[in-house]
Tab-separated table of C-alpha atoms in Angstrom:
chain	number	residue	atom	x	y	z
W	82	UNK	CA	127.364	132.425	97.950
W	83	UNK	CA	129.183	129.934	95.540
W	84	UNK	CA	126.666	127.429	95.183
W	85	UNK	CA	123.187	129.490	94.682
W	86	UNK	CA	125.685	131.084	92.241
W	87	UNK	CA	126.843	127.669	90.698
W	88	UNK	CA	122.964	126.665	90.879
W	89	UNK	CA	121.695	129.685	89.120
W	90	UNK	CA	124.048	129.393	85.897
W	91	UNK	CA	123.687	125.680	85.561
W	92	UNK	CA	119.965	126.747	85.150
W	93	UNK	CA	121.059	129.467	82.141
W	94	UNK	CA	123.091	126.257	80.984
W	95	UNK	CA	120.132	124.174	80.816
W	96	UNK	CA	118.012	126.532	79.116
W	97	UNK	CA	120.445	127.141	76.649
W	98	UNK	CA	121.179	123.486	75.800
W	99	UNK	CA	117.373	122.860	75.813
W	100	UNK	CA	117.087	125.261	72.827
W	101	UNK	CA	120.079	124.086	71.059
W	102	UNK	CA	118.544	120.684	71.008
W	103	UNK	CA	115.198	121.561	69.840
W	104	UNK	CA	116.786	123.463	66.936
W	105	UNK	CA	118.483	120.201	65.696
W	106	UNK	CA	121.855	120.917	67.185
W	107	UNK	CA	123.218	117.434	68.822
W	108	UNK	CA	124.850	118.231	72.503
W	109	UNK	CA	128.020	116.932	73.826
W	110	UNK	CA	128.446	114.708	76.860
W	111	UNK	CA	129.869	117.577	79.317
W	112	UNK	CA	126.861	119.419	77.702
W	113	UNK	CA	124.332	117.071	78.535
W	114	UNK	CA	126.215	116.525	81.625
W	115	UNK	CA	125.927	120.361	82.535
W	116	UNK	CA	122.206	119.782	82.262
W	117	UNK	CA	121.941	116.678	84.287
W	118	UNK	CA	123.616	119.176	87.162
W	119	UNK	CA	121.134	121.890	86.838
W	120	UNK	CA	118.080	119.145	86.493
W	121	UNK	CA	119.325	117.951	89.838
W	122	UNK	CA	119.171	121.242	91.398
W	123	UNK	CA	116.497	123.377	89.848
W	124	UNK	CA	113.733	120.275	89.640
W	125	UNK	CA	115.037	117.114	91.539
W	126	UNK	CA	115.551	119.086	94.600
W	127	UNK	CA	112.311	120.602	95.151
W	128	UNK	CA	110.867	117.140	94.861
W	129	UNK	CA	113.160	115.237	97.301
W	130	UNK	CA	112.968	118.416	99.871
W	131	UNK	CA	108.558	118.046	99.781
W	132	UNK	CA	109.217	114.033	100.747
W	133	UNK	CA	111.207	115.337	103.981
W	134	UNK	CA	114.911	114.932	102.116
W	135	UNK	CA	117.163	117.476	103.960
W	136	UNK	CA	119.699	118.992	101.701
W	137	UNK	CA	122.866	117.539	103.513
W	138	UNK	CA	121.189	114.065	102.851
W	139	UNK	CA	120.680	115.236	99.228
W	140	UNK	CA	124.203	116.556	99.147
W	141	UNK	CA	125.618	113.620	100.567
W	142	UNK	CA	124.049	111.455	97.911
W	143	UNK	CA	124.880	113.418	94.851
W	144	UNK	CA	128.403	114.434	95.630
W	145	UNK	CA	130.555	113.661	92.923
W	146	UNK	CA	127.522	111.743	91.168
W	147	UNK	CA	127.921	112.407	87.480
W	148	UNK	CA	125.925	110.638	83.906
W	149	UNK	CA	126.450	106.743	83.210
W	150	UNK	CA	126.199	107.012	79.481
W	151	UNK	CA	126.816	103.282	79.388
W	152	UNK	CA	123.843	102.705	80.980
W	153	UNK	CA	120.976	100.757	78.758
W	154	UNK	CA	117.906	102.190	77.688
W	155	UNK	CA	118.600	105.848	77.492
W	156	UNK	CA	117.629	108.885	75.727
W	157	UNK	CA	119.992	111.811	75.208
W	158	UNK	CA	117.673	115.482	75.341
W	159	UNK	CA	116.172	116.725	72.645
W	160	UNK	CA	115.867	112.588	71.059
W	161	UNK	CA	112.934	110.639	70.445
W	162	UNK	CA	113.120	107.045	71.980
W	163	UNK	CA	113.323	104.543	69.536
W	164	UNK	CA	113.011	100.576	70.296
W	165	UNK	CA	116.867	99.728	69.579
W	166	UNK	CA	116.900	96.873	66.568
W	167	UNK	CA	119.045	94.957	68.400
W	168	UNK	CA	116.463	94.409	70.520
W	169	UNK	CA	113.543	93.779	68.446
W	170	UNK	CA	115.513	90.656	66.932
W	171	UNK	CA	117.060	89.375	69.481
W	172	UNK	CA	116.010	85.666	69.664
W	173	UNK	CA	113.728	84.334	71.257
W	174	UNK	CA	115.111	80.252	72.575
W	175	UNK	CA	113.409	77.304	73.777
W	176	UNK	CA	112.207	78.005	77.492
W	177	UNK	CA	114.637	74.803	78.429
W	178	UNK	CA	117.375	76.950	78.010
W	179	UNK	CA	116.309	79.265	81.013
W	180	UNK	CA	116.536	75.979	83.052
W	181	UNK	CA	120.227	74.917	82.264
W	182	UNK	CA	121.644	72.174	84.383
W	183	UNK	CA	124.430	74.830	85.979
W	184	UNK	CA	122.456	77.343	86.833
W	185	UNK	CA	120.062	74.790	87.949
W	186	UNK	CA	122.841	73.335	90.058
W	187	UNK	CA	124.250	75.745	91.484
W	188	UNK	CA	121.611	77.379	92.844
W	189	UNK	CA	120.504	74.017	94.339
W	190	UNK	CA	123.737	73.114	95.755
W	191	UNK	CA	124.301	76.500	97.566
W	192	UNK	CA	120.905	76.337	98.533
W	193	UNK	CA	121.030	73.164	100.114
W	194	UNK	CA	124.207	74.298	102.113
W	195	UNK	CA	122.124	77.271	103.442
W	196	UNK	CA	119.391	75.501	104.405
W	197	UNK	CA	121.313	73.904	107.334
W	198	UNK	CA	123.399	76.538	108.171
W	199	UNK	CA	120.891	79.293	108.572
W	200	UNK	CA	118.051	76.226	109.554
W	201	UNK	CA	117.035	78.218	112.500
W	202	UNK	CA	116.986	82.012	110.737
W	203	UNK	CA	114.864	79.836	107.792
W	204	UNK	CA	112.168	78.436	110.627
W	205	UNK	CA	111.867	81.945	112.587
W	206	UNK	CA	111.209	83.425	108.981
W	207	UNK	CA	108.526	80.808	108.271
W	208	UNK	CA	107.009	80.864	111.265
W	209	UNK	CA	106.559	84.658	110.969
W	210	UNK	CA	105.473	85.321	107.495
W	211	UNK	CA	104.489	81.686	106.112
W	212	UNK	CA	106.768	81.378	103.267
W	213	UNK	CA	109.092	78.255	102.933
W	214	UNK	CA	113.187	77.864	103.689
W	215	UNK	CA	113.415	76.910	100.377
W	216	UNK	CA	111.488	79.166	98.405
W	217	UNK	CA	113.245	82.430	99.962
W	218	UNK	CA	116.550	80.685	99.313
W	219	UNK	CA	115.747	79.380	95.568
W	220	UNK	CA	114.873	83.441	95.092
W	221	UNK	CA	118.560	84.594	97.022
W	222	UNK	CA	120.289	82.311	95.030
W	223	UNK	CA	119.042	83.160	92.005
W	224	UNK	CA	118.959	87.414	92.937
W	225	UNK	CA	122.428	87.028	93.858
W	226	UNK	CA	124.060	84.078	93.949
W	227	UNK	CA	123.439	84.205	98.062
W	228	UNK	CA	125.182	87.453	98.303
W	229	UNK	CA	128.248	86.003	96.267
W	230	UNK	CA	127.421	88.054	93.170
W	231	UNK	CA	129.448	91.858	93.205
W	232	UNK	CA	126.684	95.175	92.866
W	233	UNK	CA	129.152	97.577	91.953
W	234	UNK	CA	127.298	100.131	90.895
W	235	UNK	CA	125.910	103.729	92.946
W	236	UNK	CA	122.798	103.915	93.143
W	237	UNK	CA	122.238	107.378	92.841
W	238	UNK	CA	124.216	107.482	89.550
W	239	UNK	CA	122.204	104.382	88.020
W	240	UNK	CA	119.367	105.718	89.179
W	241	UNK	CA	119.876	109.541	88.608
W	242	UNK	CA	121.174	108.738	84.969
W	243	UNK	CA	117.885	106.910	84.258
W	244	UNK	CA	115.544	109.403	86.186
W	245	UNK	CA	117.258	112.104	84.076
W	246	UNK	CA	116.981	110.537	80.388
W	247	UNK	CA	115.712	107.186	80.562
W	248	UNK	CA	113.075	105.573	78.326
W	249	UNK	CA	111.069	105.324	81.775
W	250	UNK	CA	112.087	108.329	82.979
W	251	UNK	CA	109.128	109.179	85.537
W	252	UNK	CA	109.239	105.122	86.992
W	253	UNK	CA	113.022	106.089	87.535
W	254	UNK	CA	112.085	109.680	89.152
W	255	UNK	CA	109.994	107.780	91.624
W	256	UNK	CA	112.945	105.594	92.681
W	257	UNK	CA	115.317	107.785	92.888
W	258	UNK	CA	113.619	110.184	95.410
W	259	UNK	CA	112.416	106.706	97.004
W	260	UNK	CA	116.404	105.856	97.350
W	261	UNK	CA	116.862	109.311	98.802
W	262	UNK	CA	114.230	108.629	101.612
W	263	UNK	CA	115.998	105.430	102.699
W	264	UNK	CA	119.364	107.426	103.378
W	265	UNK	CA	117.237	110.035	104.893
W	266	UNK	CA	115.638	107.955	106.993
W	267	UNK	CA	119.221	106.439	107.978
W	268	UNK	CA	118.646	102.767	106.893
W	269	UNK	CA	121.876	102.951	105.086
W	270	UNK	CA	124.383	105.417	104.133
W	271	UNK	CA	124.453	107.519	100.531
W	272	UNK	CA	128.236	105.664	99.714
W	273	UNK	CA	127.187	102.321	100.477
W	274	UNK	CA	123.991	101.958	98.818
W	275	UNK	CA	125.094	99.872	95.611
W	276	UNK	CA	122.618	98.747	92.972
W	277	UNK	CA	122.890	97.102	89.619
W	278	UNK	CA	122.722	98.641	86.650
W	279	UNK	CA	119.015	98.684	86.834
W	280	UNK	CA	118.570	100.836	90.026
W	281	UNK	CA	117.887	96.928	92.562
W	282	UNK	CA	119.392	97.004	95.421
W	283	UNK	CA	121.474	94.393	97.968
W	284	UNK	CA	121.006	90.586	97.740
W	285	UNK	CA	117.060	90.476	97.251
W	286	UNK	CA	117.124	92.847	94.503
W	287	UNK	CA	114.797	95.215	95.416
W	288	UNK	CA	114.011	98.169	93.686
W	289	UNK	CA	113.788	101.473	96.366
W	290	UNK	CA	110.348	101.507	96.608
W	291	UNK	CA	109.825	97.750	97.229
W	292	UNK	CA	112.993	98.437	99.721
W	293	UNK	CA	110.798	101.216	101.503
W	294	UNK	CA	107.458	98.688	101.217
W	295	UNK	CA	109.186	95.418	102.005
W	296	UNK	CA	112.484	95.226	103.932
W	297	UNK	CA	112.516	94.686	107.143
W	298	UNK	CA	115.266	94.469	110.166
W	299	UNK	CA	114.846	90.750	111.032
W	300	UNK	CA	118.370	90.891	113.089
W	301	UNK	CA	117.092	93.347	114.998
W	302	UNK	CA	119.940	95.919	115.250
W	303	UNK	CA	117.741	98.934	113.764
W	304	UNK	CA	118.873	98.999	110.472
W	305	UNK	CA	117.405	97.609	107.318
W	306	UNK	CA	120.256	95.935	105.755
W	307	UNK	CA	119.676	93.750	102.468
W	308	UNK	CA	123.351	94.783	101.862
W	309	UNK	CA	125.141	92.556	104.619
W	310	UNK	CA	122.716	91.142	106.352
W	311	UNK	CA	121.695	87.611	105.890
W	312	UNK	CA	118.397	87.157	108.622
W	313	UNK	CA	117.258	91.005	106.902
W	314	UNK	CA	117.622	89.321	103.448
W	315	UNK	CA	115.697	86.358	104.082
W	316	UNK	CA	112.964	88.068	106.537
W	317	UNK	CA	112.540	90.780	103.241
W	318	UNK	CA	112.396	88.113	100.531
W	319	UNK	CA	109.962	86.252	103.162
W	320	UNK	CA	108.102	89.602	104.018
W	321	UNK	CA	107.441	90.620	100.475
W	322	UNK	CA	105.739	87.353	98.707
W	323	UNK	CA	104.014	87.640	102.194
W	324	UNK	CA	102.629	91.365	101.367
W	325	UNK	CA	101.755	89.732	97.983
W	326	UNK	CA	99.313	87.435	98.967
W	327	UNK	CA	101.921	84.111	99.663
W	328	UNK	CA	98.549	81.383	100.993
W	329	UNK	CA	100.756	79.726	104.281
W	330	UNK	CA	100.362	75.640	104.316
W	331	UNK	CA	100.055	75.876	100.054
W	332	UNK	CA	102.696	74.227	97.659
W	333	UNK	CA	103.363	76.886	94.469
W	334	UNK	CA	102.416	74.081	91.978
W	335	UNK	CA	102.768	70.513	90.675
W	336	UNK	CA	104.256	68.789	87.342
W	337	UNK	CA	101.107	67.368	85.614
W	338	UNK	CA	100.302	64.531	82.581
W	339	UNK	CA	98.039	66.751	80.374
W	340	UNK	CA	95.800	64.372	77.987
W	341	UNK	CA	95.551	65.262	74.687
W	342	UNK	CA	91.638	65.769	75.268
W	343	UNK	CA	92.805	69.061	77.217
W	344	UNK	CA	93.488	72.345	75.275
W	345	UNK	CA	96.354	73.896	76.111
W	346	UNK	CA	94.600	77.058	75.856
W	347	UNK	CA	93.069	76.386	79.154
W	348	UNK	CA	96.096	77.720	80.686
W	349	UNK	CA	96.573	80.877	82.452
W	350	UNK	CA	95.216	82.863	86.251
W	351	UNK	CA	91.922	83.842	84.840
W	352	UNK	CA	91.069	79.979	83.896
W	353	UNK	CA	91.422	78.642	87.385
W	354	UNK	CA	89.221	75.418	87.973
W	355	UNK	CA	88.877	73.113	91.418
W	356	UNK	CA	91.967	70.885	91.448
W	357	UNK	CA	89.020	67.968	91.612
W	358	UNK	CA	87.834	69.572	88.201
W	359	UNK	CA	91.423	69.355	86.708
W	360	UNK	CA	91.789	65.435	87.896
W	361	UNK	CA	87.995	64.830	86.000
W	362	UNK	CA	89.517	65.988	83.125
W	363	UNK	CA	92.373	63.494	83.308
W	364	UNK	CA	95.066	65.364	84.163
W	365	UNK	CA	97.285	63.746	86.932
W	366	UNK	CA	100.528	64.197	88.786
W	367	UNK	CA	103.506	63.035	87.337
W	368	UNK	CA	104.903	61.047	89.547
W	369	UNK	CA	101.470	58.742	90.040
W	370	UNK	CA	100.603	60.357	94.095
W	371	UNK	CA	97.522	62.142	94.016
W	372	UNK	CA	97.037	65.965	94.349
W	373	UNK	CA	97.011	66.984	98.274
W	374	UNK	CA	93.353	66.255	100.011
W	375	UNK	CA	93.493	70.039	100.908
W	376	UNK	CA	93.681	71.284	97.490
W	377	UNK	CA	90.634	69.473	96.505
W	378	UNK	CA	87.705	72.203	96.646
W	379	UNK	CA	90.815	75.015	95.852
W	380	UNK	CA	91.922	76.929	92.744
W	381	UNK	CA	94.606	75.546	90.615
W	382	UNK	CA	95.623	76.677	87.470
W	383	UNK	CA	97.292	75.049	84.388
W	384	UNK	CA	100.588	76.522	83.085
W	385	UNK	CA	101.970	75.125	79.726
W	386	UNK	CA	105.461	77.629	79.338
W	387	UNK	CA	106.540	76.029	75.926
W	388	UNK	CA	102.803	74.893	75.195
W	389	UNK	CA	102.545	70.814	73.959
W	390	UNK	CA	106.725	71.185	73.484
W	391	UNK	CA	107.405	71.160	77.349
W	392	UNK	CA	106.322	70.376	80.680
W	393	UNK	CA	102.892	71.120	82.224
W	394	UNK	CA	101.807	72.093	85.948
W	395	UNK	CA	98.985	73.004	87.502
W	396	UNK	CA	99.781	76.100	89.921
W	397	UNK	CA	98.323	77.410	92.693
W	398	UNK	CA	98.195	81.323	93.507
W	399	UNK	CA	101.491	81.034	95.255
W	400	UNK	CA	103.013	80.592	91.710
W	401	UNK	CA	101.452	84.059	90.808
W	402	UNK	CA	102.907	85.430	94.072
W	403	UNK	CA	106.645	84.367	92.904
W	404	UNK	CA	105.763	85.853	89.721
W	405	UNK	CA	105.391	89.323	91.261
W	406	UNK	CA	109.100	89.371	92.285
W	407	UNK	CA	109.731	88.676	88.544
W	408	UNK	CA	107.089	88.906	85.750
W	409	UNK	CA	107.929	85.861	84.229
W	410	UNK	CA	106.551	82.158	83.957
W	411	UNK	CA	109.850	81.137	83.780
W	412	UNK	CA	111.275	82.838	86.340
W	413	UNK	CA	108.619	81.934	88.753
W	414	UNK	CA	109.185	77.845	87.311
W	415	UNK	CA	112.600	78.448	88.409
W	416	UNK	CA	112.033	79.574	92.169
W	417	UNK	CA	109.515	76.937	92.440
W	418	UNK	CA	111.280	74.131	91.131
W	419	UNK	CA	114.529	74.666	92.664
W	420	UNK	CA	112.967	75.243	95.949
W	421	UNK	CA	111.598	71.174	95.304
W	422	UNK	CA	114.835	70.387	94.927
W	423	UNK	CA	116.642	71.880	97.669
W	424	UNK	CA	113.847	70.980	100.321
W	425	UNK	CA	113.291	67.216	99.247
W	426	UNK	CA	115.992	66.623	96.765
W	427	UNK	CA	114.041	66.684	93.543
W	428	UNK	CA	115.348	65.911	90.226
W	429	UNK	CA	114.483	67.558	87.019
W	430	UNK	CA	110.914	67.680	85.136
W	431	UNK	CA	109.526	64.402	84.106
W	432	UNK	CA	109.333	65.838	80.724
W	433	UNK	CA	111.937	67.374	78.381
W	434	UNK	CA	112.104	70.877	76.586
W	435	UNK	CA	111.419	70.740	73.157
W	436	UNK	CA	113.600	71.891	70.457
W	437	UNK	CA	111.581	75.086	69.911
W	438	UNK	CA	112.450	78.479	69.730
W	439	UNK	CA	115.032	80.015	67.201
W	440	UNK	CA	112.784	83.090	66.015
W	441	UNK	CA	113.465	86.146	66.583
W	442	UNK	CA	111.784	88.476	68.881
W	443	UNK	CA	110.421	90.565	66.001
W	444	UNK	CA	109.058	87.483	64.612
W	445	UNK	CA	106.609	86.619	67.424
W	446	UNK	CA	105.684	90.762	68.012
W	447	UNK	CA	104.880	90.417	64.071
W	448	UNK	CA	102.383	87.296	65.282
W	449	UNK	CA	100.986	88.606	68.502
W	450	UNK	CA	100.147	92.164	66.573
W	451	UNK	CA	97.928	89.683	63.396
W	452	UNK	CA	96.565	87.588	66.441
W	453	UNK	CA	95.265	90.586	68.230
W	454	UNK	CA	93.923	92.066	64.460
W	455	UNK	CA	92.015	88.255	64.570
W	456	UNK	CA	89.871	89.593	67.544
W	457	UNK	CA	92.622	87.392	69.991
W	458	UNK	CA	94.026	89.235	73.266
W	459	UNK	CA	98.037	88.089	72.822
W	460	UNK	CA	98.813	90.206	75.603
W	461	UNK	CA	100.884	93.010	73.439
W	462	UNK	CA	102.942	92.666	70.455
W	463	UNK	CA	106.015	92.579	73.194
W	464	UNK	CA	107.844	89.445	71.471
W	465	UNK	CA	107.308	87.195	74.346
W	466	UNK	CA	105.327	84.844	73.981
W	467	UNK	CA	103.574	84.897	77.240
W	468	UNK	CA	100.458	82.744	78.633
W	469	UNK	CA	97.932	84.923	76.381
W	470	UNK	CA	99.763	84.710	73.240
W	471	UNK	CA	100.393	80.811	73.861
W	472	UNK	CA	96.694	79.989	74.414
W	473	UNK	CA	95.199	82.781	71.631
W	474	UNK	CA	97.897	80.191	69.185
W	475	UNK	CA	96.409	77.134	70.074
W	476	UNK	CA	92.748	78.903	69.829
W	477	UNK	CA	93.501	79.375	66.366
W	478	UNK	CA	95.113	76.169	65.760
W	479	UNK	CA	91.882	74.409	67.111
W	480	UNK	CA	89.414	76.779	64.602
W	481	UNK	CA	92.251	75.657	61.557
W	482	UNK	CA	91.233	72.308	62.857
W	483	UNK	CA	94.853	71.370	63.559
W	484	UNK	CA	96.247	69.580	67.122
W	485	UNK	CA	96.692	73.099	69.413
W	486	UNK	CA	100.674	73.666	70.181
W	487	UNK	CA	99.887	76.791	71.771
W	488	UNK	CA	103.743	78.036	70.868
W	489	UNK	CA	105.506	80.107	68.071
W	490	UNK	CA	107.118	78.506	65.401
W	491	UNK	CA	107.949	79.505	61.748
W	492	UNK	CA	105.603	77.100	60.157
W	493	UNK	CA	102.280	78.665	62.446
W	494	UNK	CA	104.100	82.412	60.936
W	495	UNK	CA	103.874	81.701	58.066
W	496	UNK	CA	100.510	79.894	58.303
W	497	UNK	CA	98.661	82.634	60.462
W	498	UNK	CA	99.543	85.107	57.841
């Protein structure tokens, strides 16, 4: 009888606190806490029993689970979320700098040891779902440092802490109830499912619901195990770019010589042309060999990350695949371009990083929200300046009748203005 009891006043709690807030009165940690407890009970619950959660699984996960308030990104009750200034001016660098030489290195090196001693896990994954040794060990390495990188945190306190006053509370919700499922369904146990401090879990970094979508027991022993398991980690990483549309036999993308005849704001997945339509243009491999007879009649894609102040590529679709484990250019560059390297023992990009960047991210939302006024799509006033906003610059640059950089700097600011 003590716990429908304990259930039943945490709900008179709640209540309480929810009307204190919305009169203006501020509520204390154990407060809030108090209503995190009775938010678990009275309208988690319900939710997590429907998906087939029984309430000793539930129990199990939630025992002694209390509020991160350390957590990023959160909203105490009764607040309005507000876009923290910290973040709004946080600088934006030179894309170079997301390709320093240690990262770079050690993710090669440890690579490179892993492709010989797990050579014959590597071929049974590629021979399953198509994707490369080096590719699902360029994305390990850089998840999690091949498993050498701690998660210390528990899941269901990241992920109940976020689900309960997050800025993205109902993407949380979903996750949460997702993690649930995966104890329920006995893949792992409630104690030992650790996560970072954004809810991904083991050493692919997947997020519950891509866990649920994507993992995969590739030791066969029954279990799903991205926590200890190397041949489930690399069968997962394999199986989702594989889910996502990873073309077998196809390269992710080559280093290119762009003439200055070419616009940069070519670039971008909705401006695909032949790779033979690309080479009439001028545009030609960097290091003088030819593109690959079989991508002759198929779609490639130029990508410009810094614009005319950095290297150029033209992509296939497996680049876009990479870029749905990560929404990023650069991250996807990365993966790519150490995977070169630890498979044939590439060196860096032919051409250099320029010294661009130093604005802060306020600075190019400021642009993107007059470039969209100007009739341009800049993809959001997010202060990244992604492969829309790059291209919508170097549009304008062209109708100003100056050379297109397509990328921010203060002189286009202050010019666009």
């Amino acid at each position: 009888m003590a716990r429908p009891l304990r259930f039943a006043l945490g709900a008179v709690i709640g209540v309480f606190l929810s009307l204190s807030a919305g009169a203006g009165l501020a509520a204390s940690k154990p407060e809030i806490e108090a209503q995190f407890q009775s938010w678990l009970a009275n309208n988690l619950w319900p939710e997590a029993k429907a998906k087939g959660v029984s309430k000793a699984t539930f129990d199990q996960a939630f025992t002694g689970v209390t509020l991160n308030f350390d957590l990023p990104d959160l909203v105490m009750p009764g607040e309005k979320a507000q876009t923290p200034q910290k973040q709004v001016q946080t600088e934006f660098g030179s894309p170079g700098k997301y390709f320093n030489a240690k990262t770079v290195n050690a993710v090669t090196t440890g690579g490179t040891a892993r492709a010989g001693q797990y050579a014959r896990i590597l071929k049974a994954v590629e021979n399953k779902y198509g994707v490369p040794g080096e590719i699902v060990l360029a994305i390990w390495g850089r998840e999690s440092g091949y498993g050498s990188v701690k998660i210390p945190y528990n899941a269901f306190t990241v992920l109940g802490t976020k689900a309960f006053m997050a800025t993205r509370k109902d993407m949380f919700r979903k996750e949460l109830v997702a993690a649930l499922e995966i104890v329920q369904k006995g893949y792992i146990g409630a104690g030992s499912m650790k996560s970072s401090w954004a809810g991904a879990l083991g050493q692919p970094q997947f997020m519950p619901t891509s866990y649920i979508e994507h993992a995969v027991d590739f030791d066969g022993d029954g279990k799903r195990d991205i926590w200890n398991s190397v041949p489930d980690t690399l069968g997962s990483i394999a199986h989702y770019l594989a889910q996502y549309g990873w073309q077998r036999g196809r390269d992710w993308g080559y280093e290119v010589n762009v003439p200055g005849s070419v616009s940069c704001a070519l670039e971008g997945p909705d401006q695909g042309k032949p790779f033979s339509a690309w080479e009439k243009l001028g545009i030609t491999r960097v290091n003088g060999k030819p593109f690959p007879s079989s991508e002759t009649k198929r779609e490639g894609f130029l990508l410009m990350p810094a614009g005319r102040h950095g290297p150029a590529f033209i992509v296939t679709r497996n680049f876009y695949v990479l870029k749905e484990y990560n929404m990023s250019d650069l991250y996807a560059l990365f993966i790519g371009h150490v995977g070169d390297r630890i498979a044939r023992g590439a060196t860096g990009f032919s051409a250099g990083w320029g010294d661009v960047g130093g604005l802060n991210r306020s600075d190019i939302a400021g642009l993107q929200k007059v470039l969209e006024k100007k009739g341009y799509d800049a993809g959001g006033a997010d202060g990244f300046p992604g492969f829309k906003t790059r291209r919508s610059i170097g549009d304008w640059q062209a109708k100003q009748g100056t050379a297109p950089t397509c990328f921010p700097d203060r002189s286009l600011i202050k010019a666009i203005r």
